[in-house]
Amino acid sequence: MNNEASKIRKIIWPVLSVLVALGIFISSAMTGEVSGYASMTIAGWVRYILPVSDSTLAVMHFFVRKTAHFVVYFVLAFCVAHSFKFYVHSFRKLLLLAWGIASVYGVTDEIHQYFVPGRVMAISDMLINAAGAFVGAAVVVWYLRRT
């Protein structure tokens, strides 16, 4: 990798990390009604493909919401790990740092939701956030070990 490309990557990954964190914050600031409508819309698309009952749709809605937690924290930790890979030269420390940063942000995000009308702070969501963050950081470490 040439020096110019390395400089660009050292800037892009932290910027992406901040943008993902900002997107999470904005999403968490949505009221329960708006957030529920957005995730129900995604689950509702299935009704155009398959005939499903209301109870099945409710389960899919729950699945969409929990999967979103996992995925966004996967992406956040993925970006954070890439941000620090230039400075942390221990794979274990990189994994723990990226996982820790994303997981702590996940906890603060749930606390933030406590103060948003119609939203709740859930320990289960904190755990899902941390799981997604761990997998996102682990994917980066796995890739870096192989290269």
Short mmCIF file of N, CA and C in Angstrom, two decimals:
data_model
loop_
_atom_site.label_atom_id
_atom_site.label_comp_id
_atom_site.label_asym_id
_atom_site.label_seq_id
_atom_site.Cartn_x
_atom_site.Cartn_y
_atom_site.Cartn_z
N MET A 1 0.86 -1.17 0.00
CA MET A 1 0.00 0.00 0.00
C MET A 1 0.90 1.23 0.00
N ASN A 2 0.62 2.16 -0.91
CA ASN A 2 1.47 3.35 -0.95
C ASN A 2 1.12 4.29 0.20
N ASN A 3 1.99 5.25 0.44
CA ASN A 3 1.87 6.14 1.58
C ASN A 3 0.60 6.99 1.53
N GLU A 4 0.24 7.45 0.34
CA GLU A 4 -0.96 8.29 0.18
C GLU A 4 -2.23 7.50 0.50
N ALA A 5 -2.30 6.27 0.00
CA ALA A 5 -3.47 5.42 0.28
C ALA A 5 -3.56 5.12 1.77
N SER A 6 -2.44 4.92 2.41
CA SER A 6 -2.42 4.66 3.85
C SER A 6 -2.94 5.87 4.62
N LYS A 7 -2.56 7.06 4.23
CA LYS A 7 -3.04 8.28 4.89
C LYS A 7 -4.56 8.41 4.74
N ILE A 8 -5.05 8.11 3.55
CA ILE A 8 -6.49 8.21 3.29
C ILE A 8 -7.24 7.21 4.16
N ARG A 9 -6.73 5.98 4.25
CA ARG A 9 -7.40 4.95 5.07
C ARG A 9 -7.38 5.32 6.55
N LYS A 10 -6.32 5.98 6.97
CA LYS A 10 -6.24 6.40 8.37
C LYS A 10 -7.28 7.46 8.70
N ILE A 11 -7.77 8.14 7.69
CA ILE A 11 -8.79 9.17 7.88
C ILE A 11 -10.19 8.60 7.66
N ILE A 12 -10.34 7.78 6.62
CA ILE A 12 -11.67 7.29 6.24
C ILE A 12 -12.30 6.43 7.33
N TRP A 13 -11.55 5.49 7.92
CA TRP A 13 -12.14 4.59 8.91
C TRP A 13 -12.67 5.32 10.14
N PRO A 14 -11.91 6.26 10.71
CA PRO A 14 -12.49 7.00 11.85
C PRO A 14 -13.72 7.83 11.46
N VAL A 15 -13.68 8.41 10.26
CA VAL A 15 -14.84 9.18 9.80
C VAL A 15 -16.06 8.26 9.66
N LEU A 16 -15.85 7.09 9.08
CA LEU A 16 -16.96 6.14 8.95
C LEU A 16 -17.47 5.71 10.33
N SER A 17 -16.55 5.52 11.28
CA SER A 17 -16.95 5.15 12.64
C SER A 17 -17.86 6.21 13.24
N VAL A 18 -17.48 7.46 13.09
CA VAL A 18 -18.28 8.56 13.64
C VAL A 18 -19.63 8.65 12.92
N LEU A 19 -19.63 8.46 11.61
CA LEU A 19 -20.89 8.51 10.86
C LEU A 19 -21.84 7.40 11.28
N VAL A 20 -21.30 6.20 11.49
CA VAL A 20 -22.15 5.08 11.95
C VAL A 20 -22.70 5.40 13.33
N ALA A 21 -21.84 5.89 14.23
CA ALA A 21 -22.29 6.25 15.58
C ALA A 21 -23.36 7.33 15.52
N LEU A 22 -23.18 8.29 14.65
CA LEU A 22 -24.17 9.36 14.48
C LEU A 22 -25.49 8.79 13.95
N GLY A 23 -25.41 7.88 13.00
CA GLY A 23 -26.62 7.24 12.48
C GLY A 23 -27.36 6.47 13.56
N ILE A 24 -26.61 5.79 14.43
CA ILE A 24 -27.22 5.07 15.55
C ILE A 24 -27.91 6.06 16.48
N PHE A 25 -27.23 7.16 16.78
CA PHE A 25 -27.80 8.17 17.68
C PHE A 25 -29.10 8.74 17.11
N ILE A 26 -29.08 9.08 15.83
CA ILE A 26 -30.27 9.64 15.18
C ILE A 26 -31.41 8.63 15.19
N SER A 27 -31.09 7.38 14.88
CA SER A 27 -32.11 6.33 14.88
C SER A 27 -32.69 6.14 16.28
N SER A 28 -31.84 6.21 17.29
CA SER A 28 -32.31 6.04 18.67
C SER A 28 -33.12 7.23 19.16
N ALA A 29 -32.96 8.36 18.52
CA ALA A 29 -33.71 9.56 18.90
C ALA A 29 -35.12 9.55 18.33
N MET A 30 -35.42 8.61 17.41
CA MET A 30 -36.77 8.50 16.86
C MET A 30 -37.71 8.05 17.98
N THR A 31 -38.89 8.59 17.99
CA THR A 31 -39.87 8.14 18.98
C THR A 31 -40.20 6.67 18.73
N GLY A 32 -40.81 6.05 19.71
CA GLY A 32 -41.19 4.65 19.57
C GLY A 32 -42.12 4.41 18.39
N GLU A 33 -43.01 5.35 18.17
CA GLU A 33 -43.96 5.22 17.06
C GLU A 33 -43.25 5.24 15.71
N VAL A 34 -42.35 6.19 15.53
CA VAL A 34 -41.62 6.32 14.26
C VAL A 34 -40.71 5.12 14.05
N SER A 35 -39.99 4.73 15.08
CA SER A 35 -39.10 3.59 14.99
C SER A 35 -39.86 2.30 14.70
N GLY A 36 -40.97 2.12 15.38
CA GLY A 36 -41.79 0.93 15.16
C GLY A 36 -42.35 0.88 13.75
N TYR A 37 -42.76 2.03 13.25
CA TYR A 37 -43.28 2.09 11.89
C TYR A 37 -42.20 1.71 10.88
N ALA A 38 -40.99 2.22 11.09
CA ALA A 38 -39.89 1.93 10.16
C ALA A 38 -39.58 0.44 10.13
N SER A 39 -39.47 -0.18 11.29
CA SER A 39 -39.15 -1.60 11.30
C SER A 39 -40.33 -2.46 10.86
N MET A 40 -41.55 -2.02 11.15
CA MET A 40 -42.72 -2.76 10.70
C MET A 40 -42.85 -2.70 9.17
N THR A 41 -42.43 -1.60 8.59
CA THR A 41 -42.45 -1.48 7.13
C THR A 41 -41.54 -2.53 6.51
N ILE A 42 -40.37 -2.72 7.09
CA ILE A 42 -39.44 -3.73 6.57
C ILE A 42 -40.06 -5.12 6.70
N ALA A 43 -40.61 -5.42 7.86
CA ALA A 43 -41.26 -6.73 8.06
C ALA A 43 -42.47 -6.87 7.13
N GLY A 44 -43.18 -5.77 6.92
CA GLY A 44 -44.38 -5.80 6.09
C GLY A 44 -44.12 -6.10 4.63
N TRP A 45 -42.91 -5.85 4.16
CA TRP A 45 -42.58 -6.16 2.76
C TRP A 45 -42.80 -7.65 2.46
N VAL A 46 -42.65 -8.46 3.47
CA VAL A 46 -42.83 -9.89 3.29
C VAL A 46 -44.26 -10.20 2.87
N ARG A 47 -45.20 -9.39 3.34
CA ARG A 47 -46.60 -9.61 2.96
C ARG A 47 -46.82 -9.49 1.45
N TYR A 48 -45.95 -8.79 0.79
CA TYR A 48 -46.06 -8.69 -0.66
C TYR A 48 -45.54 -9.94 -1.35
N ILE A 49 -44.75 -10.72 -0.64
CA ILE A 49 -44.15 -11.92 -1.22
C ILE A 49 -44.86 -13.18 -0.75
N LEU A 50 -45.11 -13.24 0.56
CA LEU A 50 -45.72 -14.43 1.16
C LEU A 50 -46.95 -14.05 1.98
N PRO A 51 -47.96 -14.86 1.94
CA PRO A 51 -49.11 -14.60 2.83
C PRO A 51 -48.75 -15.06 4.25
N VAL A 52 -48.66 -14.12 5.17
CA VAL A 52 -48.33 -14.46 6.55
C VAL A 52 -49.40 -13.92 7.49
N SER A 53 -49.56 -14.60 8.60
CA SER A 53 -50.55 -14.17 9.59
C SER A 53 -50.02 -12.96 10.37
N ASP A 54 -50.93 -12.33 11.10
CA ASP A 54 -50.53 -11.19 11.93
C ASP A 54 -49.52 -11.60 12.99
N SER A 55 -49.68 -12.80 13.56
CA SER A 55 -48.74 -13.25 14.59
C SER A 55 -47.36 -13.51 13.98
N THR A 56 -47.33 -14.04 12.78
CA THR A 56 -46.05 -14.25 12.10
C THR A 56 -45.40 -12.91 11.77
N LEU A 57 -46.21 -11.95 11.36
CA LEU A 57 -45.70 -10.62 11.07
C LEU A 57 -45.13 -9.97 12.32
N ALA A 58 -45.76 -10.18 13.46
CA ALA A 58 -45.26 -9.63 14.73
C ALA A 58 -43.91 -10.25 15.09
N VAL A 59 -43.77 -11.54 14.86
CA VAL A 59 -42.49 -12.20 15.13
C VAL A 59 -41.41 -11.66 14.19
N MET A 60 -41.78 -11.47 12.93
CA MET A 60 -40.82 -10.93 11.96
C MET A 60 -40.42 -9.50 12.35
N HIS A 61 -41.37 -8.72 12.84
CA HIS A 61 -41.09 -7.35 13.28
C HIS A 61 -40.07 -7.38 14.42
N PHE A 62 -40.28 -8.26 15.38
CA PHE A 62 -39.34 -8.43 16.49
C PHE A 62 -37.96 -8.82 15.96
N PHE A 63 -37.93 -9.77 15.04
CA PHE A 63 -36.67 -10.24 14.45
C PHE A 63 -35.94 -9.11 13.73
N VAL A 64 -36.67 -8.31 12.98
CA VAL A 64 -36.07 -7.18 12.26
C VAL A 64 -35.43 -6.21 13.25
N ARG A 65 -36.13 -5.89 14.32
CA ARG A 65 -35.61 -4.93 15.32
C ARG A 65 -34.34 -5.47 15.98
N LYS A 66 -34.34 -6.72 16.36
CA LYS A 66 -33.17 -7.28 17.05
C LYS A 66 -32.00 -7.48 16.09
N THR A 67 -32.30 -7.86 14.86
CA THR A 67 -31.24 -8.00 13.86
C THR A 67 -30.60 -6.66 13.56
N ALA A 68 -31.39 -5.62 13.55
CA ALA A 68 -30.85 -4.27 13.31
C ALA A 68 -29.83 -3.91 14.39
N HIS A 69 -30.12 -4.23 15.64
CA HIS A 69 -29.16 -3.98 16.72
C HIS A 69 -27.85 -4.68 16.42
N PHE A 70 -27.94 -5.97 16.11
CA PHE A 70 -26.73 -6.76 15.86
C PHE A 70 -25.93 -6.17 14.70
N VAL A 71 -26.62 -5.88 13.61
CA VAL A 71 -25.94 -5.43 12.39
C VAL A 71 -25.28 -4.06 12.57
N VAL A 72 -25.96 -3.11 13.16
CA VAL A 72 -25.36 -1.77 13.27
C VAL A 72 -24.15 -1.77 14.20
N TYR A 73 -24.18 -2.60 15.24
CA TYR A 73 -23.01 -2.67 16.12
C TYR A 73 -21.90 -3.51 15.52
N PHE A 74 -22.24 -4.46 14.67
CA PHE A 74 -21.25 -5.17 13.86
C PHE A 74 -20.49 -4.15 13.01
N VAL A 75 -21.25 -3.32 12.30
CA VAL A 75 -20.65 -2.31 11.41
C VAL A 75 -19.83 -1.30 12.21
N LEU A 76 -20.34 -0.85 13.34
CA LEU A 76 -19.59 0.11 14.15
C LEU A 76 -18.26 -0.48 14.60
N ALA A 77 -18.26 -1.68 15.15
CA ALA A 77 -17.02 -2.30 15.62
C ALA A 77 -16.08 -2.60 14.45
N PHE A 78 -16.63 -2.97 13.31
CA PHE A 78 -15.84 -3.21 12.11
C PHE A 78 -15.07 -1.94 11.73
N CYS A 79 -15.76 -0.82 11.72
CA CYS A 79 -15.12 0.46 11.39
C CYS A 79 -14.12 0.89 12.46
N VAL A 80 -14.48 0.71 13.71
CA VAL A 80 -13.58 1.08 14.81
C VAL A 80 -12.32 0.24 14.77
N ALA A 81 -12.45 -1.06 14.54
CA ALA A 81 -11.28 -1.94 14.45
C ALA A 81 -10.35 -1.49 13.32
N HIS A 82 -10.95 -1.18 12.18
CA HIS A 82 -10.13 -0.68 11.07
C HIS A 82 -9.46 0.65 11.42
N SER A 83 -10.14 1.48 12.20
CA SER A 83 -9.57 2.76 12.62
C SER A 83 -8.31 2.58 13.45
N PHE A 84 -8.31 1.57 14.31
CA PHE A 84 -7.20 1.37 15.24
C PHE A 84 -6.14 0.39 14.74
N LYS A 85 -6.39 -0.29 13.63
CA LYS A 85 -5.44 -1.30 13.17
C LYS A 85 -4.08 -0.71 12.83
N PHE A 86 -4.03 0.58 12.57
CA PHE A 86 -2.76 1.24 12.24
C PHE A 86 -1.93 1.53 13.49
N TYR A 87 -2.57 1.49 14.65
CA TYR A 87 -1.92 1.93 15.88
C TYR A 87 -1.78 0.82 16.93
N VAL A 88 -2.64 -0.18 16.87
CA VAL A 88 -2.60 -1.28 17.83
C VAL A 88 -2.09 -2.51 17.09
N HIS A 89 -0.97 -3.03 17.54
CA HIS A 89 -0.33 -4.11 16.79
C HIS A 89 -0.51 -5.48 17.42
N SER A 90 -1.34 -5.57 18.42
CA SER A 90 -1.71 -6.85 19.02
C SER A 90 -3.15 -7.16 18.59
N PHE A 91 -3.33 -8.32 17.99
CA PHE A 91 -4.67 -8.69 17.54
C PHE A 91 -5.65 -8.76 18.70
N ARG A 92 -5.20 -9.28 19.81
CA ARG A 92 -6.07 -9.40 20.98
C ARG A 92 -6.48 -8.00 21.48
N LYS A 93 -5.51 -7.09 21.57
CA LYS A 93 -5.83 -5.74 22.04
C LYS A 93 -6.75 -5.02 21.06
N LEU A 94 -6.52 -5.24 19.77
CA LEU A 94 -7.39 -4.62 18.76
C LEU A 94 -8.82 -5.13 18.90
N LEU A 95 -8.96 -6.43 19.07
CA LEU A 95 -10.29 -7.02 19.24
C LEU A 95 -10.98 -6.44 20.47
N LEU A 96 -10.27 -6.42 21.59
CA LEU A 96 -10.86 -5.93 22.84
C LEU A 96 -11.17 -4.44 22.78
N LEU A 97 -10.30 -3.66 22.14
CA LEU A 97 -10.52 -2.22 22.04
C LEU A 97 -11.75 -1.91 21.18
N ALA A 98 -11.81 -2.50 19.99
CA ALA A 98 -12.95 -2.23 19.10
C ALA A 98 -14.25 -2.74 19.71
N TRP A 99 -14.21 -3.94 20.28
CA TRP A 99 -15.40 -4.51 20.92
C TRP A 99 -15.82 -3.63 22.10
N GLY A 100 -14.86 -3.22 22.90
CA GLY A 100 -15.16 -2.39 24.07
C GLY A 100 -15.77 -1.05 23.70
N ILE A 101 -15.18 -0.37 22.74
CA ILE A 101 -15.69 0.94 22.33
C ILE A 101 -17.12 0.81 21.80
N ALA A 102 -17.34 -0.15 20.89
CA ALA A 102 -18.68 -0.31 20.31
C ALA A 102 -19.69 -0.77 21.37
N SER A 103 -19.27 -1.64 22.26
CA SER A 103 -20.18 -2.13 23.30
C SER A 103 -20.57 -1.03 24.29
N VAL A 104 -19.59 -0.24 24.69
CA VAL A 104 -19.89 0.88 25.60
C VAL A 104 -20.83 1.87 24.91
N TYR A 105 -20.59 2.12 23.62
CA TYR A 105 -21.49 3.00 22.89
C TYR A 105 -22.90 2.39 22.86
N GLY A 106 -22.99 1.06 22.74
CA GLY A 106 -24.28 0.38 22.75
C GLY A 106 -25.01 0.57 24.07
N VAL A 107 -24.27 0.56 25.17
CA VAL A 107 -24.87 0.79 26.49
C VAL A 107 -25.38 2.23 26.57
N THR A 108 -24.54 3.18 26.14
CA THR A 108 -24.96 4.60 26.20
C THR A 108 -26.15 4.86 25.27
N ASP A 109 -26.21 4.13 24.17
CA ASP A 109 -27.33 4.26 23.25
C ASP A 109 -28.63 3.79 23.91
N GLU A 110 -28.55 2.69 24.62
CA GLU A 110 -29.74 2.20 25.32
C GLU A 110 -30.17 3.17 26.42
N ILE A 111 -29.22 3.78 27.11
CA ILE A 111 -29.54 4.79 28.12
C ILE A 111 -30.21 5.98 27.45
N HIS A 112 -29.69 6.38 26.30
CA HIS A 112 -30.28 7.47 25.52
C HIS A 112 -31.75 7.15 25.20
N GLN A 113 -32.02 5.91 24.79
CA GLN A 113 -33.39 5.53 24.43
C GLN A 113 -34.35 5.63 25.62
N TYR A 114 -33.84 5.47 26.80
CA TYR A 114 -34.67 5.57 28.01
C TYR A 114 -35.38 6.93 28.07
N PHE A 115 -34.73 7.97 27.54
CA PHE A 115 -35.26 9.33 27.61
C PHE A 115 -36.06 9.73 26.37
N VAL A 116 -36.22 8.80 25.42
CA VAL A 116 -36.96 9.10 24.19
C VAL A 116 -38.38 8.54 24.34
N PRO A 117 -39.40 9.37 24.07
CA PRO A 117 -40.80 8.93 24.22
C PRO A 117 -41.09 7.66 23.41
N GLY A 118 -41.68 6.68 24.09
CA GLY A 118 -42.06 5.44 23.43
C GLY A 118 -40.93 4.44 23.27
N ARG A 119 -39.74 4.77 23.74
CA ARG A 119 -38.60 3.86 23.64
C ARG A 119 -38.26 3.35 25.04
N VAL A 120 -37.54 2.25 25.08
CA VAL A 120 -37.14 1.68 26.37
C VAL A 120 -35.66 1.34 26.35
N MET A 121 -35.11 1.26 27.54
CA MET A 121 -33.74 0.80 27.72
C MET A 121 -33.83 -0.68 28.05
N ALA A 122 -33.17 -1.52 27.24
CA ALA A 122 -33.28 -2.97 27.45
C ALA A 122 -31.90 -3.60 27.58
N ILE A 123 -31.72 -4.36 28.64
CA ILE A 123 -30.47 -5.09 28.84
C ILE A 123 -30.26 -6.07 27.69
N SER A 124 -31.33 -6.69 27.22
CA SER A 124 -31.21 -7.65 26.12
C SER A 124 -30.65 -6.97 24.87
N ASP A 125 -31.07 -5.74 24.61
CA ASP A 125 -30.53 -5.01 23.46
C ASP A 125 -29.05 -4.68 23.66
N MET A 126 -28.67 -4.37 24.91
CA MET A 126 -27.25 -4.12 25.18
C MET A 126 -26.42 -5.37 24.87
N LEU A 127 -26.96 -6.52 25.22
CA LEU A 127 -26.24 -7.77 24.96
C LEU A 127 -26.18 -8.07 23.46
N ILE A 128 -27.26 -7.80 22.75
CA ILE A 128 -27.26 -7.99 21.29
C ILE A 128 -26.27 -7.03 20.64
N ASN A 129 -26.25 -5.78 21.12
CA ASN A 129 -25.29 -4.80 20.60
C ASN A 129 -23.86 -5.31 20.80
N ALA A 130 -23.58 -5.80 22.00
CA ALA A 130 -22.22 -6.29 22.31
C ALA A 130 -21.86 -7.52 21.47
N ALA A 131 -22.83 -8.38 21.23
CA ALA A 131 -22.58 -9.56 20.39
C ALA A 131 -22.25 -9.14 18.96
N GLY A 132 -23.03 -8.22 18.41
CA GLY A 132 -22.74 -7.72 17.06
C GLY A 132 -21.38 -7.05 17.00
N ALA A 133 -21.05 -6.28 18.02
CA ALA A 133 -19.76 -5.60 18.08
C ALA A 133 -18.62 -6.60 18.14
N PHE A 134 -18.80 -7.66 18.93
CA PHE A 134 -17.74 -8.67 19.02
C PHE A 134 -17.50 -9.33 17.67
N VAL A 135 -18.56 -9.69 17.00
CA VAL A 135 -18.41 -10.36 15.70
C VAL A 135 -17.79 -9.40 14.68
N GLY A 136 -18.22 -8.14 14.68
CA GLY A 136 -17.64 -7.17 13.75
C GLY A 136 -16.15 -6.98 13.97
N ALA A 137 -15.73 -6.85 15.22
CA ALA A 137 -14.31 -6.69 15.54
C ALA A 137 -13.56 -7.98 15.22
N ALA A 138 -14.16 -9.13 15.52
CA ALA A 138 -13.51 -10.41 15.26
C ALA A 138 -13.28 -10.65 13.77
N VAL A 139 -14.21 -10.22 12.94
CA VAL A 139 -14.05 -10.38 11.49
C VAL A 139 -12.82 -9.60 11.02
N VAL A 140 -12.65 -8.39 11.52
CA VAL A 140 -11.48 -7.58 11.12
C VAL A 140 -10.20 -8.25 11.59
N VAL A 141 -10.17 -8.69 12.83
CA VAL A 141 -8.97 -9.35 13.37
C VAL A 141 -8.68 -10.63 12.60
N TRP A 142 -9.70 -11.40 12.31
CA TRP A 142 -9.51 -12.62 11.53
C TRP A 142 -8.90 -12.30 10.17
N TYR A 143 -9.44 -11.28 9.51
CA TYR A 143 -8.91 -10.89 8.20
C TYR A 143 -7.46 -10.43 8.29
N LEU A 144 -7.18 -9.61 9.29
CA LEU A 144 -5.80 -9.10 9.42
C LEU A 144 -4.82 -10.21 9.74
N ARG A 145 -5.22 -11.19 10.49
CA ARG A 145 -4.33 -12.32 10.79
C ARG A 145 -4.02 -13.14 9.54
N ARG A 146 -4.95 -13.17 8.61
CA ARG A 146 -4.77 -13.96 7.40
C ARG A 146 -3.96 -13.23 6.33
N THR A 147 -3.83 -11.91 6.45
CA THR A 147 -3.09 -11.15 5.44
C THR A 147 -1.66 -10.88 5.87
#
